[in-house]
Amino acid sequence: MKDNGLKQPVTDVKGIGEETAEALSDLNIRTVKDLLEYFPYRYEDYRLKDLSQVKHEEKVTVEGVVHSEPSLVYYGRKRSRLTIRLLVNQFLVQVVYFNQPYMKNKISINETLTVTGKWDAHRRTITASQTKIGEMKKNNEFEPVYHVKGSVTVKGVRRFIQLALNQYGESITETLPKEFLLNYKLLNRREAIRAIHFPLNSNDVKQARRRFVYEEFLYFQLKMQALRKFEREQSKGTIQKYDLEKLKLFLESLPFQLTNAQKRVVNEILADLKSPYRMNRLLQGDVGSGKTAVAAIALYASITAGFQGALMVPTEILAEQHAESLKSMLQPFDIECDLLTSSVKGKRRKEILEKVSNGKIHLLIGTHALIQDEVVFHKLGLVITDEQHRFGVEQRRILREKGENPDVLFMTATPIPRTLAITVFGEMDVSVIDEMPAGRKVIETYWAKHDMLDRVLGFMEKELIQGRQAYVICPLIEESDKLDVQNAIDVHASLTAYFGNRYHVGLMHGRLTSDEKDSVMKSFSSNDVQVLVSTTVVEVGVNVPNATMMVIYDAERFGLSQLHQLRGRVGRGSEQSYCILLADPKTEVGKERMKIMTETNDGFVLSEKDLELRGPGDFFGKKQSGLPEFKVADMVHDYRALETARNDAAELIRSEAFWNSPEYETLRGYLQESEVLKGEKLD
């Protein structure tokens, strides 16, 4: 990249010595470029505001005249409170200083003060954090605030950046093509770096931010779109000439009508099978939207083209349920399906492996047992992974390599907001089933406080009397000192006592072995257990149509998407189902979550809300490595810029000019440097 002039160590900046450089390296600042791109995470706003416009507890800067002598009160050792009255325009407000008794001798009546602090609108009081004697003379209305640690201070960072700008400002080169700067009226890079670090007003901050948000998104999407292009070109897929007549007969045999959304998605998948490129598609569909039927159609099409199919799911019980439903759909058409999990051993296992390798088994369903070395397919054409974010990238890759560039379909029932889908799965095609099958009853959701538990249990008993079953979900397994939440073991004990010998109460949590979990789930599936107390391990895919009620303890501990996933365990049969959220949320966000859950059953609406309330980091959990780290951009609030950047990146990657024209040299250089295209010859 052209920025080589800024790759020199920070010690080259006059005024930064070895000791300072060492302290800066703890903040990952090692080069001049790192220093100039060490952006503030917020700004102190020193604009004078009209107090009638300021919200309660907002930070404010005011200028006023001291109207009363300072009053100082001591309470306890080294603890004091100093109060003055300040006339700010037409407002007479109280200014309070905690533990700053020395201010008493600095402030005189009728003097002008500039005070910054927190505004209490009810008491008309400002708790001062900064005071300047005299009128405000700041050139900058906004001061940047940086993350710092060790001996490095915010003031220090500002000073070092100023030194670097003075010395190297002229070396900052443009990284975006002219057309984008003009089209979107963006600041050039040099102006933007100055404005983000030393803004004169709010517009400076806004324009600098616009520039860097777009730049970050464009670079990230270029990587994604280039990855997609190279993946497609390198992974020549197999053209699967499926039998259309047989496929029509199969569709007619299904005991239900496909929804329009299912038809659209099936057509997208069939087009992929026929194309010479390898399919790399993500299929999103809410709980119960009919993804299994789509998978069955895709697998059947591939099998009629002379290939084998594989379906990999995260748990054994889920694999068994899929095997059961797929066998009932496919066996009448002479399709041989079998199940391979770690429980299948000895002679039976050997027999399955042999049939898979000689092509007698057309479809193999299983857990990660499918990726063991001993599993050798005869001619694998289509790989489907269910709840794909549960498997590591490595596991998915191994399964893909079981065939010669088989088509790959990932399925998930976690409704992923569009913003996240195009960020995390940007190199995939995305299909969405956004319509529910006709006749499905909406799960009725209620929010109850903990003191209503007796009523909730009474309601549960009514359902149990009618022969139905219930889930009870808890956030933790055992007592925790840190969190006052109902734990699964306690709840199991109290419900066992409550129901006595009238009903069986089972217990499931993450510390059980796989075999123990399977055993508990089987007892629940066969109605030997009527009430299942569980942690969230029950979340994915398990199908118990007879379960009509779910109670979630301490529901405010869960995100909206997780609550929705859990709720989807009920409502799978023909009877009306219910979900009761037991929660006493203390925060506004917690209350908002409970309210939203009772108002909508649409997973995509919920996932967008969840993203707004929790932010992207929490959406997949902290361990999800798919989320890029942006310095300035925010996927949720800047989603329009993300979509624009994605469209621009896709167009660039498709164009001839991008790969040849000198105008795009910097962008090509970035791709050459990026990990994605190591070793690729770009021009």
XYZ file of C-alpha atoms in Angstrom:
683
model
C 0.000 0.000 0.000
C 1.089 3.608 -0.567
C 1.106 4.470 3.115
C 4.702 3.202 3.418
C 5.748 6.683 4.493
C 3.845 6.138 7.730
C 5.150 2.668 8.564
C 8.161 4.049 10.460
C 8.319 3.531 14.253
C 6.708 6.147 16.523
C 10.177 7.018 17.860
C 10.701 8.848 14.516
C 8.176 11.439 15.720
C 10.166 14.269 17.310
C 9.160 14.367 20.978
C 8.479 10.621 21.407
C 11.314 8.751 23.108
C 11.948 5.036 23.744
C 10.104 5.026 27.085
C 6.976 6.637 25.635
C 7.132 4.306 22.622
C 7.138 1.323 24.971
C 4.068 2.656 26.828
C 2.309 3.297 23.493
C 3.032 -0.246 22.297
C 0.727 -1.490 25.100
C -2.043 0.271 23.171
C -0.875 -1.454 19.945
C 0.589 1.839 18.714
C 3.957 1.029 17.156
C 4.111 3.026 13.921
C 3.215 6.590 12.904
C 0.261 5.099 11.005
C -0.973 3.329 14.160
C -0.762 6.631 16.055
C -2.658 8.670 13.445
C -5.308 5.919 13.217
C -5.744 5.625 16.990
C -9.228 7.130 16.935
C -11.151 8.592 19.904
C -14.055 6.518 21.228
C -16.061 9.578 22.334
C -15.897 13.353 22.679
C -16.323 15.769 25.562
C -18.908 18.286 24.409
C -18.117 21.789 25.695
C -20.759 23.680 23.720
C -22.765 25.999 25.929
C -26.340 24.775 26.165
C -29.682 26.266 27.127
C -30.679 24.455 30.338
C -34.329 24.336 29.277
C -33.227 22.015 26.436
C -30.986 19.743 28.543
C -32.260 16.309 29.623
C -32.126 15.090 33.216
C -28.688 13.606 34.111
C -27.103 14.834 30.872
C -23.589 16.251 30.932
C -23.633 19.997 30.347
C -21.340 23.036 30.126
C -22.766 26.380 31.256
C -21.451 29.878 31.783
C -22.864 32.002 34.629
C -22.311 34.568 37.369
C -21.733 33.502 41.003
C -24.812 34.647 42.940
C -23.995 33.559 46.531
C -21.010 33.059 48.815
C -19.666 29.437 48.656
C -21.040 27.264 51.479
C -18.760 24.426 52.711
C -19.951 21.488 54.854
C -17.720 18.651 56.138
C -19.237 15.237 56.853
C -16.729 12.620 57.978
C -12.988 12.527 57.426
C -11.866 14.107 54.138
C -15.458 14.290 52.878
C -16.975 17.638 52.062
C -19.623 19.352 49.980
C -19.201 22.872 48.623
C -22.287 24.649 47.238
C -22.675 27.893 45.272
C -25.576 29.452 43.386
C -24.945 30.394 39.765
C -27.093 32.643 37.577
C -27.128 31.066 34.106
C -29.167 33.330 31.798
C -32.636 33.287 33.428
C -31.887 30.169 35.574
C -30.621 30.327 39.147
C -28.986 26.911 39.654
C -27.050 25.239 42.425
C -23.505 24.007 41.662
C -22.121 21.289 43.969
C -18.445 20.294 44.442
C -17.766 17.064 46.343
C -14.480 16.745 48.249
C -12.963 19.904 46.748
C -12.852 22.266 49.782
C -9.993 24.292 48.224
C -12.478 25.691 45.651
C -13.994 27.862 48.426
C -11.083 30.310 48.280
C -11.034 30.363 44.477
C -14.645 31.404 43.886
C -15.917 34.949 44.576
C -19.403 36.432 44.351
C -20.268 38.185 41.012
C -17.433 36.296 39.241
C -18.071 34.578 35.861
C -17.553 30.785 35.871
C -17.636 28.133 33.146
C -18.839 24.889 34.753
C -19.061 21.377 33.252
C -20.966 18.659 35.111
C -24.065 16.473 35.398
C -27.438 18.280 35.339
C -30.153 17.220 37.804
C -33.295 18.719 36.252
C -35.476 17.919 39.303
C -33.240 19.693 41.831
C -31.894 22.236 39.333
C -28.387 21.249 40.406
C -25.103 20.710 38.523
C -22.570 18.323 40.089
C -19.352 19.914 38.844
C -16.560 17.877 37.254
C -14.651 20.825 35.735
C -14.639 24.557 36.485
C -12.875 27.436 34.787
C -12.779 30.915 36.307
C -13.884 33.395 33.642
C -15.627 33.058 30.281
C -15.205 30.055 28.014
C -12.274 30.609 25.665
C -12.043 27.112 24.170
C -11.323 26.997 20.433
C -12.593 23.433 20.324
C -16.173 22.735 21.323
C -15.337 19.020 21.225
C -12.408 17.275 22.840
C -11.566 13.702 21.889
C -11.346 11.017 24.577
C -9.110 7.975 23.949
C -8.752 4.573 25.586
C -5.535 4.755 27.612
C -3.625 2.648 30.122
C -0.417 2.662 32.114
C 1.498 5.917 32.062
C -0.239 7.155 28.889
C -2.863 9.883 29.488
C -5.594 11.222 27.200
C -3.782 14.578 27.076
C -0.578 12.710 26.195
C -2.252 10.877 23.284
C -3.618 14.196 21.959
C -0.138 15.748 22.150
C 1.572 12.794 20.415
C -1.006 12.807 17.601
C -0.523 16.572 17.152
C 3.265 16.052 16.914
C 2.802 13.241 14.354
C 0.395 15.361 12.276
C 2.770 18.328 12.272
C 5.636 16.146 11.075
C 3.891 13.632 8.802
C 0.548 15.227 7.841
C 1.752 15.760 4.265
C 2.567 12.023 3.922
C -1.053 10.911 4.459
C -2.201 9.518 1.105
C -5.729 8.938 -0.165
C -7.035 5.365 -0.047
C -10.467 5.813 -1.645
C -11.083 6.321 -5.385
C -12.008 9.904 -6.406
C -15.444 8.850 -7.671
C -16.513 7.755 -4.155
C -15.206 10.937 -2.512
C -17.231 13.004 -4.999
C -20.374 10.837 -5.056
C -20.717 10.674 -1.275
C -19.175 14.113 -0.544
C -16.542 12.555 1.729
C -13.576 14.351 3.296
C -10.190 13.366 1.909
C -8.114 11.197 4.234
C -5.805 13.964 5.478
C -8.731 16.278 6.371
C -10.631 13.409 7.984
C -7.701 12.454 10.239
C -7.342 16.071 11.353
C -11.091 16.446 11.933
C -11.502 13.217 13.909
C -8.672 14.129 16.316
C -9.053 17.919 16.471
C -12.640 18.813 15.560
C -13.666 22.452 15.772
C -17.381 21.625 15.945
C -19.923 18.807 15.742
C -19.969 18.880 11.931
C -16.224 18.106 11.848
C -16.835 14.996 13.948
C -19.804 13.957 11.799
C -17.970 14.340 8.471
C -14.780 12.604 9.691
C -16.874 9.756 11.041
C -18.824 9.419 7.751
C -15.556 9.112 5.871
C -14.051 6.413 8.111
C -17.273 4.412 8.478
C -17.521 4.125 4.703
C -13.790 3.359 4.317
C -13.875 0.574 6.930
C -16.992 -1.018 5.455
C -15.722 -0.749 1.867
C -12.397 -2.411 2.719
C -14.099 -5.168 4.667
C -16.664 -5.822 1.925
C -13.957 -5.776 -0.775
C -12.303 -8.622 1.094
C -15.599 -10.508 1.345
C -16.566 -9.983 -2.316
C -13.079 -10.902 -3.547
C -13.165 -14.035 -1.392
C -16.516 -14.907 -2.935
C -15.191 -14.357 -6.485
C -12.050 -16.460 -5.947
C -13.965 -19.194 -4.120
C -16.368 -19.441 -7.052
C -13.668 -19.398 -9.708
C -11.384 -21.863 -7.983
C -13.998 -24.274 -6.754
C -15.407 -25.466 -10.012
C -18.479 -27.294 -8.807
C -20.210 -30.196 -10.467
C -23.201 -29.546 -12.706
C -25.940 -31.677 -11.125
C -28.466 -32.674 -13.814
C -31.322 -33.665 -11.540
C -34.440 -35.442 -12.847
C -37.192 -32.805 -13.031
C -40.014 -35.323 -13.554
C -39.015 -37.363 -10.494
C -38.684 -34.139 -8.503
C -42.239 -33.075 -9.443
C -43.588 -36.442 -8.264
C -41.676 -36.068 -4.996
C -43.137 -32.588 -4.425
C -46.659 -33.932 -5.066
C -46.087 -36.664 -2.458
C -45.442 -34.166 0.340
C -48.338 -34.006 2.847
C -48.366 -30.177 2.730
C -48.242 -27.304 0.267
C -44.957 -25.410 0.074
C -45.235 -21.754 1.074
C -44.217 -19.112 -1.505
C -41.050 -18.463 0.497
C -40.149 -22.186 0.416
C -40.754 -22.296 -3.358
C -38.508 -19.273 -3.899
C -35.712 -20.774 -1.788
C -36.014 -24.207 -3.467
C -35.638 -22.519 -6.879
C -32.511 -20.664 -5.702
C -30.977 -23.944 -4.469
C -31.892 -25.893 -7.633
C -30.291 -23.135 -9.758
C -27.107 -23.579 -7.687
C -27.116 -27.360 -8.202
C -27.342 -26.890 -11.988
C -24.612 -24.223 -12.120
C -20.952 -25.066 -12.800
C -19.955 -23.250 -9.571
C -19.998 -24.807 -6.143
C -22.969 -23.734 -4.038
C -22.056 -21.830 -0.867
C -25.444 -20.790 0.488
C -26.850 -19.876 3.894
C -30.506 -20.745 4.440
C -32.155 -18.767 7.228
C -35.595 -19.697 8.446
C -37.416 -19.126 11.683
C -38.237 -22.050 13.967
C -40.976 -24.074 12.227
C -40.710 -22.318 8.852
C -40.061 -25.587 6.999
C -36.299 -25.752 6.418
C -36.291 -29.568 6.721
C -38.699 -29.869 3.773
C -36.429 -27.611 1.684
C -33.408 -29.737 2.691
C -35.285 -32.936 1.704
C -36.125 -31.508 -1.755
C -32.519 -30.376 -2.341
C -31.128 -33.762 -1.229
C -33.604 -35.682 -3.377
C -32.728 -33.542 -6.440
C -28.999 -34.199 -5.921
C -29.598 -37.948 -5.474
C -31.604 -38.130 -8.750
C -28.528 -36.557 -10.424
C -26.506 -39.575 -9.279
C -24.882 -38.096 -6.161
C -24.948 -38.799 -2.431
C -26.065 -36.333 0.231
C -24.891 -35.684 3.794
C -26.723 -33.840 6.570
C -24.692 -32.863 9.638
C -26.448 -31.661 12.806
C -25.047 -30.681 16.243
C -26.701 -33.284 18.523
C -27.502 -36.971 18.433
C -31.189 -36.603 19.263
C -31.569 -34.027 16.495
C -29.830 -36.387 14.065
C -32.299 -39.138 15.029
C -35.283 -36.843 14.529
C -34.024 -35.682 11.120
C -33.309 -39.272 10.097
C -36.843 -40.302 11.059
C -38.570 -37.505 9.127
C -36.304 -37.771 6.055
C -36.692 -41.551 5.883
C -40.487 -41.252 5.911
C -40.295 -38.719 3.027
C -37.598 -40.395 0.903
C -37.859 -44.161 1.372
C -41.044 -44.494 -0.751
C -38.845 -43.229 -3.625
C -36.238 -45.996 -3.110
C -33.784 -43.644 -1.436
C -31.579 -45.391 1.111
C -31.060 -43.172 4.195
C -29.044 -44.037 7.274
C -27.904 -42.530 10.535
C -24.326 -42.310 11.807
C -23.593 -41.054 15.312
C -21.040 -42.002 17.961
C -23.635 -44.430 19.412
C -23.578 -46.545 16.234
C -20.833 -49.089 16.893
C -19.380 -52.453 15.891
C -20.882 -54.515 13.076
C -23.663 -52.003 12.346
C -21.138 -49.168 11.954
C -18.929 -51.236 9.658
C -21.916 -52.098 7.500
C -22.968 -48.419 7.166
C -19.420 -47.298 6.291
C -19.217 -49.964 3.595
C -22.569 -48.982 2.073
C -21.581 -45.293 2.076
C -18.307 -46.019 0.276
C -19.913 -48.211 -2.390
C -22.811 -45.775 -2.956
C -25.625 -48.012 -1.661
C -26.523 -45.405 0.989
C -27.764 -42.310 -0.834
C -28.146 -40.058 2.194
C -26.147 -40.135 5.420
C -27.452 -38.166 8.394
C -25.363 -37.687 11.510
C -23.440 -35.614 14.009
C -19.753 -34.683 13.628
C -19.223 -38.477 13.383
C -19.656 -37.787 9.633
C -16.256 -36.077 9.482
C -14.257 -39.004 10.928
C -11.497 -40.265 8.598
C -13.193 -43.661 8.290
C -16.223 -42.128 6.544
C -15.563 -42.288 2.799
C -18.306 -41.328 0.346
C -18.671 -42.888 -3.091
C -19.810 -39.650 -4.800
C -20.779 -36.841 -2.446
C -22.698 -34.056 -4.208
C -24.495 -32.060 -1.512
C -23.534 -31.285 2.087
C -26.096 -29.671 4.383
C -25.051 -28.393 7.813
C -27.827 -27.532 10.258
C -27.249 -24.772 12.842
C -23.931 -24.145 11.116
C -22.603 -21.628 13.659
C -22.462 -24.523 16.155
C -19.701 -26.176 14.142
C -16.191 -24.813 13.786
C -14.927 -23.697 10.376
C -12.519 -26.643 10.443
C -15.311 -29.208 10.961
C -17.302 -27.734 8.076
C -14.225 -27.782 5.821
C -13.463 -31.459 6.548
C -17.017 -32.471 5.621
C -16.812 -30.430 2.406
C -13.596 -32.212 1.462
C -15.298 -35.609 1.679
C -16.360 -35.087 -1.937
C -14.979 -33.346 -5.014
C -16.232 -29.819 -4.467
C -19.726 -30.785 -3.313
C -22.395 -28.086 -3.127
C -22.758 -26.751 0.404
C -25.916 -25.497 2.116
C -25.805 -24.111 5.670
C -29.085 -23.913 7.569
C -29.870 -21.909 10.683
C -32.986 -21.265 12.735
C -31.287 -18.319 14.437
C -32.800 -15.377 12.576
C -29.744 -13.303 11.790
C -30.384 -9.621 11.118
C -29.611 -8.618 7.551
C -26.797 -6.351 8.772
C -25.018 -9.238 10.486
C -25.725 -11.705 7.696
C -23.991 -9.504 5.105
C -21.097 -8.894 7.495
C -20.403 -12.327 8.946
C -21.566 -14.424 5.986
C -20.645 -11.897 3.310
C -18.944 -14.477 1.099
C -22.089 -16.638 0.958
C -25.350 -16.325 -0.903
C -28.167 -15.902 1.598
C -31.689 -17.322 1.227
C -34.439 -16.520 3.693
C -37.692 -18.335 4.448
C -39.682 -15.407 5.782
C -43.135 -16.975 5.829
C -44.704 -19.539 8.156
C -46.700 -22.579 6.916
C -50.468 -22.058 6.980
C -52.369 -23.255 10.042
C -49.553 -22.914 12.565
C -50.909 -21.519 15.808
C -49.079 -18.518 17.229
C -47.506 -19.251 20.623
C -49.176 -17.041 23.229
C -46.474 -15.302 25.293
C -47.022 -13.704 28.707
C -44.739 -11.841 31.071
C -45.259 -12.685 34.765
C -43.444 -11.481 37.881
C -41.894 -14.062 40.247
C -44.609 -13.496 42.848
C -47.121 -14.944 40.342
C -45.364 -18.335 40.272
C -48.255 -20.155 42.008
C -50.675 -19.025 39.313
C -48.216 -20.080 36.610
C -47.833 -23.565 38.144
C -51.624 -23.868 38.447
C -51.902 -23.081 34.723
C -49.170 -25.631 33.973
C -51.039 -28.306 35.909
C -54.155 -27.704 33.785
C -52.076 -28.443 30.664
C -50.542 -31.560 32.270
C -54.017 -32.852 33.262
C -54.908 -32.771 29.547
C -51.942 -35.047 28.851
C -49.602 -32.327 27.621
C -45.993 -31.615 28.647
C -43.984 -28.572 29.731
C -40.469 -27.177 29.624
C -39.039 -25.095 32.471
C -35.871 -23.205 31.517
C -33.318 -21.798 34.006
C -30.211 -19.698 33.377
C -27.763 -21.476 35.717
C -27.062 -24.987 36.968
C -26.064 -24.313 40.580
C -26.187 -21.549 43.163
C -24.037 -18.586 42.224
C -22.914 -15.933 44.675
C -22.741 -13.395 41.907
C -26.168 -13.822 40.377
C -29.404 -14.167 42.246
C -31.030 -16.397 39.652
C -33.114 -19.525 39.978
C -30.906 -22.464 39.179
C -31.909 -25.687 37.482
C -31.093 -27.987 40.406
C -33.149 -25.946 42.901
C -36.062 -25.531 40.516
C -36.038 -29.271 39.802
C -36.147 -29.997 43.546
C -39.007 -27.559 44.205
C -41.105 -28.750 41.223
C -40.565 -32.401 42.183
C -41.923 -31.525 45.635
C -44.794 -29.488 44.122
C -46.029 -32.196 41.726
C -45.257 -35.094 44.103
C -46.014 -38.403 42.397
C -48.641 -36.860 40.070
C -46.079 -36.058 37.361
C -42.450 -36.901 36.595
C -40.017 -33.988 36.557
C -36.779 -34.473 34.557
C -33.547 -32.468 34.748
C -31.159 -31.580 31.936
C -28.075 -29.353 31.959
C -24.686 -28.901 30.328
C -22.736 -30.982 32.852
C -24.469 -34.209 31.862
C -22.659 -36.426 29.373
C -24.062 -36.728 25.837
C -25.531 -40.126 26.693
C -27.225 -38.768 29.822
C -28.675 -35.818 27.871
C -29.970 -38.147 25.161
C -31.520 -40.409 27.750
C -33.360 -37.473 29.436
C -34.561 -36.137 26.065
C -35.811 -39.573 25.009
C -37.779 -39.890 28.260
C -39.337 -36.482 27.560
C -40.034 -37.294 23.879
C -41.815 -40.516 24.892
C -43.793 -38.710 27.673
C -42.201 -40.745 30.499
C -41.204 -37.318 31.852
C -43.946 -34.673 31.812
C -42.017 -31.601 33.006
C -38.451 -31.032 31.825
C -36.345 -28.600 33.856
C -33.407 -27.580 31.725
C -30.732 -24.991 31.089
C -30.466 -23.649 27.527
C -28.940 -26.894 26.198
C -32.472 -27.729 25.019
C -32.389 -24.781 22.647
C -31.686 -26.311 19.241
C -34.105 -28.199 17.062
C -35.600 -30.850 19.360
C -39.123 -31.771 18.339
C -41.681 -32.746 21.020
C -45.111 -31.906 19.527
C -46.864 -32.790 22.806
C -45.059 -30.011 24.743
C -47.410 -27.021 24.858
C -45.973 -24.914 27.640
C -42.671 -23.295 28.421
C -41.792 -21.329 31.547
C -38.529 -19.339 31.437
C -37.143 -18.325 34.840
C -35.229 -15.020 35.053
C -36.078 -14.364 31.423
C -34.364 -10.965 31.546
C -31.011 -12.818 31.649
C -31.486 -13.954 28.046
C -31.241 -12.027 24.792
C -34.315 -11.739 22.572
C -32.979 -14.141 19.950
C -32.267 -16.783 22.575
C -35.703 -16.355 24.172
C -37.238 -16.765 20.725
C -35.177 -19.903 20.032
C -36.282 -21.364 23.357
C -39.918 -20.459 22.760
C -39.728 -22.339 19.455
C -39.435 -25.656 21.348
C -43.211 -25.495 21.935
C -45.981 -24.919 19.397
C -44.916 -27.882 17.275
C -48.171 -29.799 17.502
C -51.787 -28.958 16.704
C -52.664 -27.688 20.225
C -52.405 -24.084 21.404
C -49.055 -23.450 23.115
C -47.925 -20.939 25.724
C -44.672 -19.336 26.824
C -44.469 -17.643 30.235
C -41.557 -15.300 30.925
C -40.877 -15.098 34.668
C -38.937 -11.901 35.155
C -38.457 -8.872 37.395
C -36.196 -6.775 35.161
C -34.529 -3.840 36.894
C -33.440 -1.988 33.739
C -35.404 -0.284 30.983
C -33.730 -2.558 28.406
C -34.873 -5.635 30.380
C -38.462 -4.365 30.522
C -38.368 -3.501 26.821
C -37.211 -7.048 26.006
C -40.100 -8.653 27.894
C -42.567 -6.315 26.204
C -41.251 -7.070 22.694
C -41.410 -10.839 23.357
C -45.117 -10.641 24.216
C -45.848 -8.523 21.144
C -44.259 -10.470 18.280
C -43.481 -14.030 17.182
C -41.436 -12.912 14.192
C -37.823 -13.975 14.712
C -36.438 -11.447 12.235
C -38.178 -8.515 13.929
C -36.824 -9.791 17.264
C -33.305 -10.268 15.955
C -33.172 -6.676 14.667
C -34.411 -5.431 18.054
C -31.906 -7.675 19.845
C -29.112 -6.205 17.787
C -30.253 -2.675 18.708
C -30.516 -3.514 22.417
C -27.428 -5.682 22.860
C -25.052 -4.836 20.033
C -23.406 -7.274 17.610
C -20.752 -8.648 20.016
C -23.384 -10.264 22.210
C -25.434 -11.565 19.315
C -23.316 -14.625 18.577
C -21.585 -14.636 21.950
C -18.086 -13.290 22.497
C -16.382 -16.367 21.058
C -17.845 -15.887 17.581
C -14.790 -15.075 15.527
C -16.780 -14.093 12.462
C -17.368 -10.559 13.691
C -14.872 -8.032 12.381
C -13.495 -5.356 14.691
C -14.225 -1.894 13.351
C -12.546 1.185 14.829
C -15.256 3.698 13.952
C -18.079 1.911 12.150
C -21.016 0.381 13.973
C -22.887 -2.333 12.094
C -26.196 -1.527 13.770
C -26.346 2.251 13.524
C -24.434 2.536 10.253
C -26.252 -0.263 8.446
C -27.131 1.949 5.454
C -23.454 2.720 4.895
C -22.721 -1.029 5.216
C -25.228 -1.861 2.461
C -23.885 0.933 0.228
C -20.292 -0.235 0.744
C -21.291 -3.802 0.019
C -22.946 -2.869 -3.289
C -19.958 -0.700 -4.254
C -17.485 -3.486 -3.373
C -19.467 -6.090 -5.351
C -19.553 -3.786 -8.397
C -15.810 -3.056 -8.145
C -14.846 -6.727 -7.885
C -16.978 -7.530 -10.950
C -15.520 -4.700 -13.053
C -12.545 -5.044 -15.394
C -11.264 -1.592 -14.399
C -10.794 -2.611 -10.769
C -8.225 -5.254 -11.698
C -6.318 -3.075 -14.222
C -6.805 0.666 -13.703
C -4.132 2.649 -11.754
C -6.965 4.435 -9.914
C -7.676 1.291 -7.874
C -4.051 0.387 -7.162
C -4.353 1.147 -3.424
C -7.446 -1.043 -3.057
C -5.801 -3.870 -5.010
C -2.740 -3.531 -2.792
C -4.955 -3.911 0.274
C -6.410 -7.165 -1.092
C -2.940 -8.414 -1.944
C -1.848 -7.770 1.659
C -4.965 -9.214 3.258
C -4.899 -12.756 4.572
C -7.790 -13.811 2.328
C -5.933 -13.604 -0.943
C -2.384 -14.508 0.127
C -0.559 -15.810 -2.903
C -3.199 -14.696 -5.407
C -1.912 -12.894 -8.496
C -4.288 -9.979 -8.816
C -3.257 -8.337 -12.056
